[in-house]
Amino acid sequence: MEIPVELKHHKTISAGHKGLTEPLLVRWLLTGVALIFLSLFLFVPLTALFTQAFEKGAGAYFAAIREPDALSAVRLTLLTAAISVPLNLVFGVAAAWAIAKFQFPGKSLLITLIDLPFSVSPVISGLIYVLLFGLQGWLGPWLDLHDIKIIFAVPGIVLATIFVTFPFIARELIPLMQAQGNDEEEAALVLGAKGLQTFFRVTLPNIKWGLTYGVILCNARAMGEFGAVSVVSGHIRGFTNTIPLHVEILYNEYNYAAAFAVASLLACLALVTLVAKSIVEWKLKVSN
Amino acid sequence: MRLKGFKIEGGVLPGFGPTLGYTVFYLSLIVLIPLSALVFKATSLSWHEFLAEVTSARVMASYRLTFGTAFLAALVNAVFGVMVAWVLVRYRFPGRKVIDAMVDLPFALPTAVAGITLATVYSGNGWIGRYLEPLGVKVAYTPLGILVAMTFIGLPFVVRTVQPVLEELEAEVEEAAVCLGANRLQAFRLVLFPTILPALLTGFALAFARAVGEYGSIIFIAGNMPMVSEITPLLIITKLEQYDYSGATAVASVMLGASFIMLFTINLLQWWSRRYTGK
């Protein structure tokens, strides 16, 4: 099988030109080594995951997923994503509008600060909320007095999830809206459109694929976050366990088949995310 | 006519005040105030106590392990990441598009799932581990396992930073090198490599920063032995579970400081990268 070389945008250059590609053997070798590397770290583990999930048969698989604790973990994960993704969506659009459409001092500092949660270890993302709302924390005594539980309860899980998914949508929209400029919005305003009308009828159609892309990534992380949520959750079965935490508990109980069965749900989510991402990337390329 | 907007630098568009106001409010509420809680808690320790906490033997061992292994993992990803990016951009083979999409798997797969899967696959009777054990190589539950997990989660960074640079590379540059008598290796070393270097370093730094903070995918495969295979994020959690809040906070603030330095470095590298490619 021949591996033809293709130099993008420059098809006129003869592809077989000796100096512009490697000997066949080198091409085969490089491709082979790259594929072995990817297999060791991606393909073999992914295949093993699904094999392990069905190790004890389809019956055990579905039993593990339908068990009450698993179902409550699924519910909590869906709830967490349903709260944190829309909040970060509204923030992302507002931040992108202010940053991409206007010039003001301190803009690059603001962009750096928005990216901050990506550079912080998930463990620290959870710890900061424990220090704020935990019993030993700043607001802990007051919250305890008024019987409000945030840490080791659902609000803490939601807060930690919002923190770790904070930048996704904003950082997708800012460069996109910067590249699109202000011309279309200004034209709409001159033609008499109101501010919100301009946003919904001019800006939103222009950014819909970038927005979708950000939401997909944000959602995947929101449903899959482990470290930050683990710190604030308290691991109360049936109450404060998300799907990743439920997987951890099953695994630590040596209930491997069930752990992998529940984990396979998250792996499916990851695969759906990758497919959706590829489609949206293609749409973005077409629309630009 | 609504010309009042002209006062704001940048044009006639409305909504600057509310959107910037909300951005700063939400950013403060979710990120800045909670992070400053960590810093304030750390400053409540005396300098002496703080130093004792963050330089104890067990903590120092965890730094060496975490930063050292993250560096090695980023190095592995730098070498193989360039190779994967090169193969994906330059060669055509069946399944290339699927493989290209799969490179992002470590971004999409929840870390706990990655952790239990890697631990199982690389354990003594796992799919890959069973071939390594007869060779005397134990991966799972050793520091080598940490390297595997860190390589996994950093895998997409170098590929995704180098790939676009390779795609946009003008063929004329390589042609010129050939016309001037360079062989393939010389063309790569003297022409291609300097062009992708800023992107490669950016990808390396991103992979390193991600690996240093990583928790979920590592703890299942690490073995978690104090002084041997205990990473710093786990040590923070251990201290927290022992109600050692000041210890956890002190170590966490060192990690946070390291994150700031890495963020600053990455910003510098990206700025250099953009200057270099003229974008």
Coordinates of C-alpha atoms in Angstrom, one line a residue, chain A residues 1-10 13 17-23 26-28 30-31 33-35 37-49 51-52 84 87-88 90-91 93-99 101-105 110 112-117 119-124 127-132 135-136 138 159 162-163 166 182 185-186 189-190 193-195 198 213 220-221 223-227 230-231 235 244 247-248 251-252 259-260 263-264 266-267 269-271 273-274 277-278 281, chain B residues 1-2 8-16 18-20 22-24 26-27 29-38 40-41 76-77 80-81 83-84 86-94 98-99 101-122 127-128 141 147-149 151-152 155 160 167-172 174-175 178 182-184 187 209-210 212-217 219-220 233-234 236-237 240-241 243 245 248-249 251-253 255-256 259-260 262-263 267:
Chain A
M1 CA 0.0 0.0 0.0
E2 CA 1.4 3.3 -1.1
I3 CA 1.2 6.2 1.3
P4 CA 1.0 9.2 -0.9
V5 CA 2.3 12.5 0.4
E6 CA 0.0 15.5 0.1
L7 CA 1.1 19.0 0.6
K8 CA -2.0 21.1 1.4
H9 CA -2.9 24.0 -0.9
H10 CA 0.1 23.2 -3.1
I13 CA 4.0 20.5 -6.7
H17 CA 9.3 15.0 -5.7
K18 CA 12.2 13.2 -4.1
G19 CA 13.4 16.1 -1.9
L20 CA 10.0 16.9 -0.5
T21 CA 9.1 13.6 1.1
E22 CA 10.7 10.7 2.9
P23 CA 11.7 7.3 1.4
V26 CA 10.8 6.0 6.6
R27 CA 7.2 6.9 6.0
W28 CA 6.1 3.4 7.0
L30 CA 7.1 6.8 11.3
T31 CA 3.5 5.9 10.7
V33 CA 5.7 4.0 15.5
A34 CA 3.0 6.8 15.8
L35 CA 0.3 4.2 15.6
F37 CA 2.2 4.9 20.5
L38 CA -1.4 5.8 20.1
S39 CA -2.5 2.1 20.5
L40 CA -0.6 1.7 23.8
F41 CA -2.2 4.8 25.3
L42 CA -5.6 5.2 23.5
F43 CA -6.9 2.2 21.5
V44 CA -5.9 -0.7 23.7
P45 CA -7.2 0.9 26.9
L46 CA -10.5 2.0 25.3
T47 CA -11.1 -1.5 23.9
A48 CA -10.2 -3.0 27.3
L49 CA -12.6 -0.7 29.0
T51 CA -14.4 -5.6 27.2
Q52 CA -14.2 -5.4 31.0
S84 CA -23.4 24.5 35.6
L87 CA -24.5 29.4 34.0
N88 CA -21.2 29.2 32.2
V90 CA -24.5 33.0 30.0
F91 CA -21.1 34.1 31.4
V93 CA -21.5 35.0 26.0
A94 CA -21.4 38.1 28.2
A95 CA -17.6 37.9 28.6
A96 CA -17.0 37.4 24.9
W97 CA -19.3 40.3 24.0
A98 CA -17.4 42.7 26.4
I99 CA -14.0 41.5 25.4
K101 CA -16.5 43.9 20.8
F102 CA -14.9 46.6 22.9
Q103 CA -11.4 48.0 23.7
F104 CA -10.6 48.7 27.3
P105 CA -7.6 48.7 29.6
L110 CA -9.1 39.7 32.2
T112 CA -5.8 35.4 31.6
L113 CA -8.0 35.4 34.7
I114 CA -10.8 33.7 32.8
D115 CA -8.4 31.0 31.8
L116 CA -7.1 30.5 35.4
P117 CA -9.3 27.5 36.4
S119 CA -4.2 26.0 35.2
V120 CA -5.3 25.1 38.7
S121 CA -5.2 21.5 39.9
P122 CA -8.7 20.0 40.3
V123 CA -7.8 19.1 43.9
I124 CA -7.2 22.8 44.6
L127 CA -10.1 22.7 48.3
I128 CA -10.9 26.4 47.9
Y129 CA -14.6 25.8 48.4
V130 CA -13.9 23.7 51.5
L131 CA -11.9 26.6 52.8
L132 CA -14.8 29.0 52.1
L135 CA -17.0 23.9 58.9
Q136 CA -13.4 25.2 59.4
W138 CA -14.8 31.5 56.5
L159 CA -19.9 25.0 42.6
I162 CA -18.8 25.4 37.7
F163 CA -15.3 26.3 38.6
F166 CA -15.6 28.0 33.9
N182 CA -18.2 44.6 14.7
E185 CA -23.8 44.4 14.4
E186 CA -23.1 48.1 13.5
L189 CA -27.9 49.1 14.7
V190 CA -27.8 51.7 11.9
A193 CA -32.3 47.2 15.4
K194 CA -32.3 47.2 19.2
G195 CA -29.4 45.9 21.2
T198 CA -29.0 42.7 17.1
Y213 CA -18.5 23.6 20.4
A220 CA -18.2 16.6 28.9
R221 CA -16.0 18.1 31.6
M223 CA -20.2 15.3 33.7
G224 CA -16.8 13.7 34.0
E225 CA -15.1 15.9 36.6
F226 CA -13.6 13.8 39.4
G227 CA -10.8 15.5 41.4
S230 CA -14.3 14.3 45.0
V231 CA -12.9 16.9 47.5
H235 CA -18.9 10.4 49.0
P244 CA -17.2 9.3 38.3
V247 CA -17.1 4.4 39.6
E248 CA -14.4 5.0 42.1
Y251 CA -13.5 0.0 41.8
N252 CA -12.2 0.3 45.4
A259 CA -17.1 -0.3 37.9
F260 CA -16.3 -0.7 34.2
A263 CA -17.5 3.8 33.5
S264 CA -18.5 2.7 30.0
L266 CA -18.9 7.9 30.6
A267 CA -16.7 6.5 27.9
L269 CA -20.3 10.2 26.5
A270 CA -16.7 10.8 25.6
L271 CA -17.0 9.1 22.2
T273 CA -18.4 14.2 22.5
L274 CA -15.6 13.5 20.0
K277 CA -16.8 17.9 18.2
S278 CA -15.7 16.7 14.8
E281 CA -15.3 21.6 13.7
Chain B
M1 CA -30.2 57.9 16.2
R2 CA -28.4 56.3 19.1
I8 CA -17.1 53.9 24.5
E9 CA -13.9 53.0 22.7
G10 CA -14.6 50.5 20.0
G11 CA -17.8 51.7 18.4
V12 CA -21.6 52.2 18.6
L13 CA -22.4 48.7 20.0
P14 CA -24.5 48.7 23.2
G15 CA -24.1 46.5 26.3
F16 CA -20.5 47.1 27.3
P18 CA -23.7 45.2 31.7
T19 CA -21.7 42.5 30.1
L20 CA -18.3 43.6 31.5
Y22 CA -21.5 40.7 34.9
T23 CA -18.2 39.1 33.7
V24 CA -16.2 40.7 36.5
Y26 CA -19.2 36.2 38.1
L27 CA -15.4 35.8 37.8
L29 CA -17.7 35.1 42.8
I30 CA -16.6 31.8 41.3
V31 CA -12.8 32.2 40.8
L32 CA -11.2 35.1 42.5
I33 CA -12.8 35.2 45.9
P34 CA -12.5 31.4 46.5
L35 CA -8.8 31.4 45.3
S36 CA -8.0 34.3 47.6
A37 CA -9.6 32.3 50.4
L38 CA -6.7 29.9 49.9
F40 CA -5.5 34.2 53.0
K41 CA -5.7 30.9 54.8
V76 CA 7.6 11.6 25.9
N77 CA 4.6 13.6 24.5
F80 CA 5.7 11.2 20.0
G81 CA 3.4 14.2 19.6
M83 CA 5.6 12.3 15.2
V84 CA 1.9 11.8 15.4
W86 CA 3.7 14.8 11.3
V87 CA 2.1 11.5 10.2
L88 CA -1.4 12.9 10.5
V89 CA -0.6 16.0 8.4
R90 CA 1.8 14.6 5.8
Y91 CA 0.8 11.0 5.1
R92 CA -2.5 9.4 3.9
F93 CA -3.6 6.1 5.3
P94 CA -6.9 4.4 6.0
V98 CA -10.8 8.6 13.0
I99 CA -7.3 8.5 14.5
A101 CA -10.4 12.6 16.1
M102 CA -9.3 10.0 18.7
V103 CA -6.2 12.0 19.7
D104 CA -8.6 14.2 21.7
L105 CA -9.9 11.2 23.8
P106 CA -7.8 12.2 26.9
F107 CA -9.6 15.6 26.8
A108 CA -13.1 14.0 26.6
L109 CA -12.7 10.8 28.8
P110 CA -13.3 11.5 32.5
T111 CA -10.1 11.1 34.4
A112 CA -11.4 8.5 36.8
V113 CA -12.4 6.3 33.9
A114 CA -9.0 6.7 32.3
G115 CA -7.4 5.9 35.7
I116 CA -9.2 2.6 36.3
T117 CA -8.7 1.6 32.7
L118 CA -5.0 2.3 32.6
A119 CA -4.5 0.6 36.0
T120 CA -6.2 -2.5 34.7
V121 CA -4.5 -2.6 31.3
Y122 CA -1.0 -2.0 32.7
W127 CA -3.6 -6.6 28.4
I128 CA -0.3 -4.7 28.1
Y141 CA 1.4 0.7 41.3
L147 CA 4.4 8.3 34.0
V148 CA 1.9 6.3 31.9
A149 CA -1.1 8.2 33.3
T151 CA 1.5 10.7 29.3
F152 CA -2.1 9.8 28.6
L155 CA -1.1 13.4 24.9
R160 CA -2.8 19.9 18.7
E167 CA -0.6 22.3 8.0
E168 CA 0.1 25.9 7.2
L169 CA 3.7 25.4 6.4
E170 CA 4.5 26.8 2.9
A171 CA 5.9 24.1 0.6
E172 CA 8.1 26.7 -1.0
E174 CA 11.0 23.1 1.9
E175 CA 11.5 23.4 -1.8
V178 CA 16.0 21.2 -1.4
A182 CA 19.7 20.1 1.8
N183 CA 18.8 16.4 2.2
R184 CA 15.6 15.4 4.0
A187 CA 15.6 20.2 5.8
A209 CA 1.2 21.9 33.6
R210 CA -1.7 19.5 33.1
V212 CA 1.5 18.4 37.5
G213 CA -2.1 19.1 38.7
E214 CA -3.6 15.8 37.5
Y215 CA -5.3 13.7 40.1
G216 CA -8.1 11.4 38.9
S217 CA -6.2 9.3 36.3
I219 CA -4.3 7.7 41.9
F220 CA -5.7 4.4 40.6
P233 CA -2.4 16.6 44.7
L234 CA -3.1 13.3 46.6
I236 CA -3.2 17.6 49.7
I237 CA -6.3 15.4 49.9
L240 CA -7.5 17.4 54.2
E241 CA -9.0 14.1 55.2
Y243 CA -8.4 17.6 59.1
Y245 CA -6.4 22.2 57.0
A248 CA -3.3 21.1 53.0
T249 CA -3.6 24.9 52.4
V251 CA 1.0 22.7 50.1
A252 CA -1.9 23.8 47.9
S253 CA -0.6 27.4 47.8
M255 CA 1.1 24.3 43.8
L256 CA -1.0 27.3 43.0
S259 CA 0.5 27.1 38.4
F260 CA 0.8 30.8 38.1
M262 CA 3.4 27.9 34.4
L263 CA 0.5 30.0 33.2
N267 CA 1.4 33.0 27.8

